[in-house]
PDB file of C-alpha atoms in Angstrom:
ATOM      1  CA  MET A   1      40.908 187.684  44.465  1.00 59.00           C
ATOM      2  CA  SER A   2      43.891 189.772  43.395  1.00 60.00           C
ATOM      3  CA  GLY A   3      46.512 189.211  40.710  1.00 73.00           C
ATOM      4  CA  THR A   4      49.341 191.707  41.212  1.00 85.00           C
ATOM      5  CA  THR A   5      50.652 193.472  44.295  1.00 87.00           C
ATOM      6  CA  LEU A   6      49.026 196.697  43.128  1.00 89.00           C
ATOM      7  CA  GLU A   7      45.625 194.979  42.791  1.00 85.00           C
ATOM      8  CA  TYR A   8      46.089 193.400  46.213  1.00 82.00           C
ATOM      9  CA  ASN A   9      46.805 196.754  47.862  1.00 85.00           C
ATOM     10  CA  LEU A  10      43.988 198.501  46.000  1.00 88.00           C
ATOM     11  CA  GLN A  11      41.411 195.855  46.911  1.00 86.00           C
ATOM     12  CA  ARG A  12      42.539 195.529  50.498  1.00 88.00           C
ATOM     13  CA  TYR A  13      43.206 199.103  51.550  1.00 90.00           C
ATOM     14  CA  PHE A  14      42.065 201.659  48.980  1.00 93.00           C
ATOM     15  CA  TYR A  15      38.602 200.323  48.041  1.00 92.00           C
ATOM     16  CA  PRO A  16      37.347 199.889  51.632  1.00 93.00           C
ATOM     17  CA  ALA A  17      38.449 203.427  52.507  1.00 94.00           C
ATOM     18  CA  LEU A  18      36.874 204.731  49.296  1.00 94.00           C
ATOM     19  CA  ALA A  19      33.584 202.971  50.074  1.00 94.00           C
ATOM     20  CA  ILE A  20      33.439 204.221  53.670  1.00 96.00           C
ATOM     21  CA  PHE A  21      34.304 207.803  52.765  1.00 97.00           C
ATOM     22  CA  GLY A  22      31.937 207.664  49.794  1.00 96.00           C
ATOM     23  CA  ILE A  23      29.015 206.559  51.945  1.00 97.00           C
ATOM     24  CA  LEU A  24      29.773 209.148  54.629  1.00 97.00           C
ATOM     25  CA  GLY A  25      30.207 211.908  52.030  1.00 97.00           C
ATOM     26  CA  ASN A  26      26.938 211.058  50.292  1.00 97.00           C
ATOM     27  CA  VAL A  27      25.069 210.976  53.610  1.00 97.00           C
ATOM     28  CA  LEU A  28      26.474 214.431  54.325  1.00 97.00           C
ATOM     29  CA  ASN A  29      25.372 215.571  50.843  1.00 95.00           C
ATOM     30  CA  LEU A  30      21.864 214.267  51.504  1.00 96.00           C
ATOM     31  CA  THR A  31      21.595 216.208  54.745  1.00 95.00           C
ATOM     32  CA  VAL A  32      22.281 219.400  52.772  1.00 95.00           C
ATOM     33  CA  LEU A  33      20.373 218.588  49.572  1.00 93.00           C
ATOM     34  CA  LEU A  34      17.183 217.434  51.318  1.00 92.00           C
ATOM     35  CA  ASN A  35      16.968 220.597  53.418  1.00 92.00           C
ATOM     36  CA  LYS A  36      13.785 222.526  52.526  1.00 88.00           C
ATOM     37  CA  SER A  37      15.692 225.732  51.796  1.00 89.00           C
ATOM     38  CA  MET A  38      17.939 223.919  49.288  1.00 88.00           C
ATOM     39  CA  ARG A  39      15.242 222.287  47.143  1.00 84.00           C
ATOM     40  CA  SER A  40      15.607 222.804  43.402  1.00 86.00           C
ATOM     41  CA  ARG A  41      15.545 220.661  40.263  1.00 88.00           C
ATOM     42  CA  ALA A  42      19.322 220.254  40.168  1.00 89.00           C
ATOM     43  CA  ASN A  43      19.528 219.487  43.882  1.00 91.00           C
ATOM     44  CA  SER A  44      16.774 216.886  43.531  1.00 92.00           C
ATOM     45  CA  PHE A  45      18.781 215.114  40.816  1.00 94.00           C
ATOM     46  CA  LEU A  46      21.908 215.397  42.985  1.00 95.00           C
ATOM     47  CA  ALA A  47      19.979 213.825  45.893  1.00 96.00           C
ATOM     48  CA  VAL A  48      18.965 210.889  43.663  1.00 96.00           C
ATOM     49  CA  LEU A  49      22.620 210.667  42.609  1.00 96.00           C
ATOM     50  CA  ALA A  50      23.695 210.496  46.267  1.00 97.00           C
ATOM     51  CA  PHE A  51      21.124 207.752  47.013  1.00 96.00           C
ATOM     52  CA  ALA A  52      22.318 205.775  43.977  1.00 97.00           C
ATOM     53  CA  ASP A  53      25.953 206.132  45.074  1.00 97.00           C
ATOM     54  CA  ILE A  54      25.177 204.969  48.607  1.00 97.00           C
ATOM     55  CA  ILE A  55      23.353 201.880  47.307  1.00 95.00           C
ATOM     56  CA  PHE A  56      26.178 201.257  44.803  1.00 94.00           C
ATOM     57  CA  LEU A  57      28.827 201.357  47.528  1.00 94.00           C
ATOM     58  CA  PHE A  58      26.809 199.095  49.842  1.00 92.00           C
ATOM     59  CA  LEU A  59      26.410 196.559  47.028  1.00 88.00           C
ATOM     60  CA  LEU A  60      30.188 196.504  46.545  1.00 86.00           C
ATOM     61  CA  PHE A  61      30.878 195.644  50.187  1.00 86.00           C
ATOM     62  CA  PRO A  62      30.639 191.836  49.701  1.00 85.00           C
ATOM     63  CA  ASN A  63      33.262 192.093  46.935  1.00 82.00           C
ATOM     64  CA  ILE A  64      35.471 194.201  49.189  1.00 85.00           C
ATOM     65  CA  LEU A  65      35.089 191.840  52.157  1.00 86.00           C
ATOM     66  CA  ALA A  66      35.896 188.800  49.987  1.00 82.00           C
ATOM     67  CA  ASN A  67      39.531 189.991  49.865  1.00 82.00           C
ATOM     68  CA  TYR A  68      40.040 189.348  53.582  1.00 86.00           C
ATOM     69  CA  SER A  69      40.808 185.792  54.677  1.00 85.00           C
ATOM     70  CA  VAL A  70      38.517 186.138  57.698  1.00 89.00           C
ATOM     71  CA  PHE A  71      35.606 186.324  55.277  1.00 87.00           C
ATOM     72  CA  THR A  72      37.036 184.311  52.375  1.00 81.00           C
ATOM     73  CA  PHE A  73      37.317 181.100  54.386  1.00 82.00           C
ATOM     74  CA  ASN A  74      34.117 181.583  56.354  1.00 84.00           C
ATOM     75  CA  TRP A  75      31.494 179.147  55.057  1.00 81.00           C
ATOM     76  CA  TYR A  76      28.538 181.437  55.835  1.00 85.00           C
ATOM     77  CA  PHE A  77      30.091 184.415  54.089  1.00 84.00           C
ATOM     78  CA  ARG A  78      30.997 182.280  51.075  1.00 80.00           C
ATOM     79  CA  TRP A  79      27.427 180.966  50.938  1.00 78.00           C
ATOM     80  CA  PHE A  80      25.997 184.492  51.039  1.00 79.00           C
ATOM     81  CA  TYR A  81      28.614 185.843  48.627  1.00 77.00           C
ATOM     82  CA  LEU A  82      28.324 183.116  46.022  1.00 74.00           C
ATOM     83  CA  HIS A  83      24.534 182.953  46.178  1.00 69.00           C
ATOM     84  CA  SER A  84      24.081 186.711  45.915  1.00 69.00           C
ATOM     85  CA  LYS A  85      26.885 187.468  43.479  1.00 59.00           C
ATOM     86  CA  VAL A  86      26.052 184.786  40.988  1.00 48.00           C
ATOM     87  CA  SER A  87      22.899 183.172  39.711  1.00 38.00           C
ATOM     88  CA  LEU A  88      21.715 180.202  41.647  1.00 36.00           C
ATOM     89  CA  LEU A  89      20.181 177.128  40.079  1.00 36.00           C
ATOM     90  CA  MET A  90      17.436 175.964  42.339  1.00 37.00           C
ATOM     91  CA  ILE A  91      15.358 172.875  41.930  1.00 34.00           C
ATOM     92  CA  ASN A  92      11.727 173.359  42.760  1.00 34.00           C
ATOM     93  CA  GLU A  93      10.178 170.088  43.563  1.00 34.00           C
ATOM     94  CA  GLN A  94       6.767 170.885  42.234  1.00 35.00           C
ATOM     95  CA  LYS A  95       5.155 167.589  41.664  1.00 35.00           C
ATOM     96  CA  LYS A  96       2.562 167.585  38.975  1.00 38.00           C
ATOM     97  CA  LYS A  97      -0.439 165.376  39.412  1.00 39.00           C
ATOM     98  CA  LYS A  98       0.136 163.267  36.316  1.00 42.00           C
ATOM     99  CA  ASP A  99       3.860 162.747  35.716  1.00 45.00           C
ATOM    100  CA  HIS A 100       5.521 163.873  39.009  1.00 40.00           C
ATOM    101  CA  LYS A 101       8.334 165.740  37.225  1.00 39.00           C
ATOM    102  CA  ILE A 102      10.859 167.968  38.982  1.00 34.00           C
ATOM    103  CA  ASP A 103      10.999 171.448  37.465  1.00 33.00           C
ATOM    104  CA  GLU A 104      14.281 173.320  37.371  1.00 33.00           C
ATOM    105  CA  THR A 105      14.046 177.082  37.742  1.00 31.00           C
ATOM    106  CA  ILE A 106      16.728 179.723  37.814  1.00 36.00           C
ATOM    107  CA  GLU A 107      16.673 182.389  40.488  1.00 35.00           C
ATOM    108  CA  HIS A 108      18.714 185.397  39.367  1.00 37.00           C
ATOM    109  CA  VAL A 109      19.995 187.531  42.208  1.00 46.00           C
ATOM    110  CA  HIS A 110      23.027 189.441  41.029  1.00 72.00           C
ATOM    111  CA  LEU A 111      24.717 192.099  43.159  1.00 78.00           C
ATOM    112  CA  ILE A 112      26.991 193.279  40.366  1.00 79.00           C
ATOM    113  CA  SER A 113      23.999 193.878  38.081  1.00 84.00           C
ATOM    114  CA  LEU A 114      22.239 195.910  40.759  1.00 88.00           C
ATOM    115  CA  ALA A 115      25.442 197.881  41.367  1.00 89.00           C
ATOM    116  CA  ASN A 116      25.692 198.617  37.633  1.00 90.00           C
ATOM    117  CA  TRP A 117      22.061 199.747  37.673  1.00 93.00           C
ATOM    118  CA  CYS A 118      22.820 202.201  40.486  1.00 95.00           C
ATOM    119  CA  SER A 119      25.913 203.400  38.641  1.00 95.00           C
ATOM    120  CA  SER A 120      23.843 203.975  35.507  1.00 96.00           C
ATOM    121  CA  VAL A 121      21.250 205.944  37.504  1.00 96.00           C
ATOM    122  CA  ALA A 122      24.062 208.095  38.902  1.00 96.00           C
ATOM    123  CA  HIS A 123      25.426 208.806  35.418  1.00 96.00           C
ATOM    124  CA  TRP A 124      22.027 209.800  34.067  1.00 96.00           C
ATOM    125  CA  CYS A 125      21.419 212.055  37.068  1.00 96.00           C
ATOM    126  CA  VAL A 126      24.676 213.874  36.292  1.00 96.00           C
ATOM    127  CA  ILE A 127      23.486 214.281  32.697  1.00 96.00           C
ATOM    128  CA  ALA A 128      20.123 215.612  33.954  1.00 94.00           C
ATOM    129  CA  VAL A 129      21.870 218.178  36.174  1.00 94.00           C
ATOM    130  CA  CYS A 130      24.099 219.242  33.271  1.00 95.00           C
ATOM    131  CA  ALA A 131      21.088 219.541  30.937  1.00 92.00           C
ATOM    132  CA  ASP A 132      19.205 221.601  33.536  1.00 90.00           C
ATOM    133  CA  ARG A 133      22.189 223.924  33.950  1.00 89.00           C
ATOM    134  CA  LEU A 134      22.668 224.207  30.175  1.00 91.00           C
ATOM    135  CA  LEU A 135      19.011 225.154  29.697  1.00 87.00           C
ATOM    136  CA  GLY A 136      19.425 227.718  32.482  1.00 85.00           C
ATOM    137  CA  ILE A 137      22.394 229.266  30.690  1.00 88.00           C
ATOM    138  CA  GLN A 138      20.678 229.312  27.309  1.00 88.00           C
ATOM    139  CA  ASN A 139      17.426 230.698  28.698  1.00 85.00           C
ATOM    140  CA  PRO A 140      17.965 232.629  31.963  1.00 82.00           C
ATOM    141  CA  LEU A 141      14.234 232.736  32.698  1.00 79.00           C
ATOM    142  CA  TYR A 142      14.127 228.914  32.607  1.00 73.00           C
ATOM    143  CA  ALA A 143      16.366 228.757  35.670  1.00 65.00           C
ATOM    144  CA  ARG A 144      13.776 230.663  37.741  1.00 69.00           C
ATOM    145  CA  ALA A 145      10.771 228.784  36.342  1.00 74.00           C
ATOM    146  CA  THR A 146       9.322 225.932  38.354  1.00 75.00           C
ATOM    147  CA  TRP A 147       8.203 222.656  36.925  1.00 78.00           C
ATOM    148  CA  ARG A 148       4.745 221.303  37.498  1.00 83.00           C
ATOM    149  CA  TRP A 149       4.575 219.005  40.511  1.00 80.00           C
ATOM    150  CA  TRP A 150       4.568 215.802  38.423  1.00 90.00           C
ATOM    151  CA  LYS A 151       7.513 216.528  36.099  1.00 90.00           C
ATOM    152  CA  LEU A 152      10.386 215.958  38.520  1.00 89.00           C
ATOM    153  CA  PRO A 153       9.078 212.600  39.834  1.00 92.00           C
ATOM    154  CA  LEU A 154       8.340 211.576  36.236  1.00 95.00           C
ATOM    155  CA  VAL A 155      11.857 212.396  35.017  1.00 94.00           C
ATOM    156  CA  THR A 156      13.387 210.645  38.043  1.00 94.00           C
ATOM    157  CA  THR A 157      11.207 207.567  37.486  1.00 96.00           C
ATOM    158  CA  VAL A 158      12.114 207.484  33.784  1.00 96.00           C
ATOM    159  CA  ILE A 159      15.825 207.684  34.669  1.00 96.00           C
ATOM    160  CA  VAL A 160      15.581 204.848  37.198  1.00 96.00           C
ATOM    161  CA  PHE A 161      13.443 202.509  35.055  1.00 96.00           C
ATOM    162  CA  THR A 162      15.293 203.189  31.806  1.00 95.00           C
ATOM    163  CA  SER A 163      18.610 202.507  33.525  1.00 95.00           C
ATOM    164  CA  GLY A 164      17.136 199.307  34.947  1.00 93.00           C
ATOM    165  CA  LEU A 165      15.955 198.198  31.516  1.00 94.00           C
ATOM    166  CA  LEU A 166      19.337 198.937  29.962  1.00 92.00           C
ATOM    167  CA  THR A 167      21.208 196.940  32.602  1.00 90.00           C
ATOM    168  CA  CYS A 168      18.751 194.090  33.260  1.00 87.00           C
ATOM    169  CA  TYR A 169      20.399 191.805  30.700  1.00 85.00           C
ATOM    170  CA  GLN A 170      23.265 191.347  33.171  1.00 80.00           C
ATOM    171  CA  HIS A 171      20.991 189.327  35.436  1.00 76.00           C
ATOM    172  CA  PHE A 172      20.671 186.698  32.703  1.00 77.00           C
ATOM    173  CA  GLU A 173      24.045 186.988  30.981  1.00 79.00           C
ATOM    174  CA  TYR A 174      25.632 184.088  32.850  1.00 74.00           C
ATOM    175  CA  PHE A 175      24.346 180.783  34.139  1.00 72.00           C
ATOM    176  CA  CYS A 176      26.096 179.921  37.393  1.00 71.00           C
ATOM    177  CA  LEU A 177      26.046 176.901  39.623  1.00 73.00           C
ATOM    178  CA  VAL A 178      27.064 176.850  43.265  1.00 73.00           C
ATOM    179  CA  ARG A 179      28.151 173.475  44.584  1.00 76.00           C
ATOM    180  CA  SER A 180      29.481 172.265  47.893  1.00 75.00           C
ATOM    181  CA  TYR A 181      32.402 169.870  48.209  1.00 78.00           C
ATOM    182  CA  CYS A 182      34.225 168.011  50.991  1.00 81.00           C
ATOM    183  CA  ARG A 183      31.106 167.022  52.885  1.00 75.00           C
ATOM    184  CA  GLU A 184      29.616 170.467  52.374  1.00 73.00           C
ATOM    185  CA  THR A 185      32.530 172.309  53.999  1.00 73.00           C
ATOM    186  CA  GLN A 186      33.642 174.168  50.850  1.00 75.00           C
ATOM    187  CA  LEU A 187      31.575 176.067  48.331  1.00 73.00           C
ATOM    188  CA  TYR A 188      32.584 176.569  44.737  1.00 73.00           C
ATOM    189  CA  SER A 189      30.907 178.486  41.942  1.00 72.00           C
ATOM    190  CA  ARG A 190      31.372 178.429  38.202  1.00 73.00           C
ATOM    191  CA  CYS A 191      29.668 180.720  35.692  1.00 72.00           C
ATOM    192  CA  LEU A 192      29.173 180.082  32.013  1.00 74.00           C
ATOM    193  CA  PRO A 193      27.720 182.366  29.356  1.00 77.00           C
ATOM    194  CA  VAL A 194      24.067 181.595  28.661  1.00 77.00           C
ATOM    195  CA  ASN A 195      24.712 181.140  24.937  1.00 80.00           C
ATOM    196  CA  ALA A 196      27.480 178.559  25.505  1.00 68.00           C
TER     197      ALA A 196
END
Protein backbone atom coordinates (compact mmCIF):
# COMPACT_ATOMS: atom_id res chain seq x y z
CA MET A 1 0.00 0.00 0.00
CA SER A 2 2.95 2.36 0.41
CA GLY A 3 5.67 3.41 -2.01
CA THR A 4 8.40 5.22 -0.08
CA THR A 5 9.55 4.99 3.52
CA LEU A 6 7.86 8.30 4.27
CA GLU A 7 4.53 7.03 2.88
CA TYR A 8 4.93 3.82 4.86
CA ASN A 9 5.48 5.69 8.13
CA LEU A 10 2.68 8.16 7.43
CA GLN A 11 0.16 5.43 6.59
CA ARG A 12 1.17 3.17 9.44
CA TYR A 13 1.69 5.56 12.33
CA PHE A 14 0.55 9.11 11.57
CA TYR A 15 -2.83 8.49 9.89
CA PRO A 16 -4.19 6.12 12.57
CA ALA A 17 -3.23 8.58 15.31
CA LEU A 18 -4.74 11.44 13.30
CA ALA A 19 -8.00 9.52 12.82
CA ILE A 20 -8.30 8.55 16.49
CA PHE A 21 -7.53 12.04 17.77
CA GLY A 22 -9.79 13.56 15.12
CA ILE A 23 -12.74 11.42 16.16
CA LEU A 24 -12.16 12.08 19.86
CA GLY A 25 -11.73 15.82 19.25
CA ASN A 26 -14.91 16.06 17.19
CA VAL A 27 -16.88 14.13 19.81
CA LEU A 28 -15.61 16.61 22.39
CA ASN A 29 -16.64 19.49 20.08
CA LEU A 30 -20.12 18.00 19.75
CA THR A 31 -20.56 17.81 23.50
CA VAL A 32 -19.91 21.57 23.67
CA LEU A 33 -21.68 22.66 20.48
CA LEU A 34 -24.89 20.70 21.14
CA ASN A 35 -25.28 22.16 24.63
CA LYS A 36 -28.49 24.23 24.82
CA SER A 37 -26.67 27.31 26.08
CA MET A 38 -24.28 27.22 23.09
CA ARG A 39 -26.85 27.04 20.28
CA SER A 40 -26.38 29.55 17.48
CA ARG A 41 -26.27 29.52 13.68
CA ALA A 42 -22.48 29.27 13.55
CA ASN A 43 -22.37 26.56 16.21
CA SER A 44 -25.02 24.57 14.35
CA PHE A 45 -22.87 24.63 11.20
CA LEU A 46 -19.83 23.68 13.30
CA ALA A 47 -21.80 20.74 14.76
CA VAL A 48 -22.65 19.54 11.23
CA LEU A 49 -18.95 19.97 10.40
CA ALA A 50 -17.99 17.80 13.39
CA PHE A 51 -20.50 15.08 12.36
CA ALA A 52 -19.14 15.14 8.80
CA ASP A 53 -15.56 14.86 10.07
CA ILE A 54 -16.41 11.92 12.33
CA ILE A 55 -18.09 10.06 9.45
CA PHE A 56 -15.17 10.96 7.15
CA LEU A 57 -12.61 9.55 9.59
CA PHE A 58 -14.63 6.37 10.16
CA LEU A 59 -14.86 5.82 6.40
CA LEU A 60 -11.06 6.08 6.14
CA PHE A 61 -10.47 3.34 8.72
CA PRO A 62 -10.57 0.45 6.19
CA ASN A 63 -7.86 2.22 4.15
CA ILE A 64 -5.80 2.74 7.30
CA LEU A 65 -6.20 -0.88 8.43
CA ALA A 66 -5.23 -2.19 4.98
CA ASN A 67 -1.63 -1.10 5.70
CA TYR A 68 -1.22 -3.70 8.45
CA SER A 69 -0.38 -7.26 7.42
CA VAL A 70 -2.78 -8.67 10.02
CA PHE A 71 -5.61 -7.19 7.98
CA THR A 72 -4.02 -7.24 4.52
CA PHE A 73 -3.70 -11.02 4.41
CA ASN A 74 -6.98 -11.74 6.17
CA TRP A 75 -9.48 -13.07 3.62
CA TYR A 76 -12.53 -11.62 5.40
CA PHE A 77 -11.02 -8.16 5.68
CA ARG A 78 -9.94 -8.25 2.03
CA TRP A 79 -13.46 -9.30 1.03
CA PHE A 80 -15.01 -6.44 3.00
CA TYR A 81 -12.36 -3.95 1.87
CA LEU A 82 -12.47 -4.77 -1.82
CA HIS A 83 -16.26 -5.02 -1.95
CA SER A 84 -16.83 -1.76 -0.10
CA LYS A 85 -13.97 0.25 -1.58
CA VAL A 86 -14.63 -0.60 -5.17
CA SER A 87 -17.69 -1.26 -7.27
CA LEU A 88 -18.84 -4.81 -7.37
CA LEU A 89 -20.22 -6.51 -10.45
CA MET A 90 -23.00 -8.75 -9.35
CA ILE A 91 -24.96 -11.11 -11.50
CA ASN A 92 -28.63 -11.20 -10.71
CA GLU A 93 -30.10 -14.38 -11.93
CA GLN A 94 -33.49 -13.01 -12.74
CA LYS A 95 -34.97 -15.44 -15.12
CA LYS A 96 -37.47 -13.97 -17.47
CA LYS A 97 -40.41 -16.07 -18.48
CA LYS A 98 -39.67 -16.10 -22.19
CA ASP A 99 -35.91 -16.16 -22.81
CA HIS A 100 -34.40 -17.05 -19.37
CA LYS A 101 -31.59 -14.48 -19.69
CA ILE A 102 -29.19 -13.58 -16.88
CA ASP A 103 -29.12 -9.85 -16.20
CA GLU A 104 -25.90 -8.21 -15.08
CA THR A 105 -26.27 -5.29 -12.70
CA ILE A 106 -23.68 -3.12 -11.05
CA GLU A 107 -23.91 -2.39 -7.35
CA HIS A 108 -21.93 0.75 -6.52
CA VAL A 109 -20.81 0.95 -2.91
CA HIS A 110 -17.80 3.22 -2.69
CA LEU A 111 -16.27 4.26 0.63
CA ILE A 112 -13.95 6.81 -0.93
CA SER A 113 -16.88 8.55 -2.63
CA LEU A 114 -18.79 8.74 0.64
CA ALA A 115 -15.68 10.06 2.39
CA ASN A 116 -15.33 12.76 -0.29
CA TRP A 117 -18.99 13.64 0.20
CA CYS A 118 -18.41 14.12 3.94
CA SER A 119 -15.30 16.17 3.21
CA SER A 120 -17.28 18.37 0.84
CA VAL A 121 -20.00 18.88 3.47
CA ALA A 122 -17.31 19.91 5.96
CA HIS A 123 -15.85 22.45 3.52
CA TRP A 124 -19.23 24.00 2.80
CA CYS A 125 -20.01 24.20 6.51
CA VAL A 126 -16.79 26.17 7.03
CA ILE A 127 -17.88 28.50 4.22
CA ALA A 128 -21.32 28.87 5.85
CA VAL A 129 -19.73 29.79 9.19
CA CYS A 130 -17.44 32.30 7.48
CA ALA A 131 -20.38 33.83 5.57
CA ASP A 132 -22.42 34.07 8.78
CA ARG A 133 -19.53 35.80 10.55
CA LEU A 134 -18.93 38.14 7.60
CA LEU A 135 -22.60 39.16 7.56
CA GLY A 136 -22.36 39.74 11.32
CA ILE A 137 -19.39 42.05 10.83
CA GLN A 138 -20.99 43.96 7.97
CA ASN A 139 -24.33 44.31 9.74
CA PRO A 140 -23.96 44.10 13.55
CA LEU A 141 -27.72 43.75 14.05
CA TYR A 142 -27.70 40.62 11.84
CA ALA A 143 -25.56 38.81 14.40
CA ARG A 144 -28.27 39.22 17.06
CA ALA A 145 -31.17 38.41 14.72
CA THR A 146 -32.59 34.91 14.74
CA TRP A 147 -33.55 32.97 11.68
CA ARG A 148 -36.98 31.50 11.25
CA TRP A 149 -37.18 27.91 12.46
CA TRP A 150 -37.01 26.41 8.95
CA LYS A 151 -34.02 28.33 7.56
CA LEU A 152 -31.21 26.54 9.38
CA PRO A 153 -32.45 23.01 8.55
CA LEU A 154 -33.04 24.15 4.96
CA VAL A 155 -29.51 25.54 4.56
CA THR A 156 -28.02 22.41 6.17
CA THR A 157 -30.08 20.15 3.90
CA VAL A 158 -29.05 22.15 0.82
CA ILE A 159 -25.38 21.85 1.84
CA VAL A 160 -25.62 18.09 2.35
CA PHE A 161 -27.60 17.32 -0.83
CA THR A 162 -25.67 19.71 -3.06
CA SER A 163 -22.39 18.21 -1.86
CA GLY A 164 -23.81 14.75 -2.53
CA LEU A 165 -24.84 15.73 -6.04
CA LEU A 166 -21.43 17.24 -6.77
CA THR A 167 -19.59 14.12 -5.60
CA CYS A 168 -21.97 11.37 -6.75
CA TYR A 169 -20.16 10.91 -10.07
CA GLN A 170 -17.37 9.18 -8.15
CA HIS A 171 -19.65 6.22 -7.49
CA PHE A 172 -19.79 5.55 -11.23
CA GLU A 173 -16.38 6.78 -12.35
CA TYR A 174 -14.76 3.35 -12.34
CA PHE A 175 -15.98 -0.13 -13.16
CA CYS A 176 -14.31 -2.64 -10.86
CA LEU A 177 -14.34 -6.39 -10.69
CA VAL A 178 -13.44 -8.45 -7.65
CA ARG A 179 -12.29 -11.98 -8.38
CA SER A 180 -11.03 -14.81 -6.24
CA TYR A 181 -8.04 -16.96 -7.18
CA CYS A 182 -6.25 -20.03 -5.82
CA ARG A 183 -9.40 -21.94 -4.94
CA GLU A 184 -10.98 -18.80 -3.52
CA THR A 185 -8.19 -18.15 -1.01
CA GLN A 186 -7.03 -14.84 -2.54
CA LEU A 187 -9.07 -11.88 -3.67
CA TYR A 188 -7.96 -9.46 -6.33
CA SER A 189 -9.61 -6.32 -7.66
CA ARG A 190 -9.02 -4.28 -10.78
CA CYS A 191 -10.71 -1.00 -11.66
CA LEU A 192 -11.06 0.51 -15.10
CA PRO A 193 -12.50 3.88 -16.10
CA VAL A 194 -16.10 3.59 -17.27
CA ASN A 195 -15.32 5.29 -20.59
CA ALA A 196 -12.49 2.86 -21.42
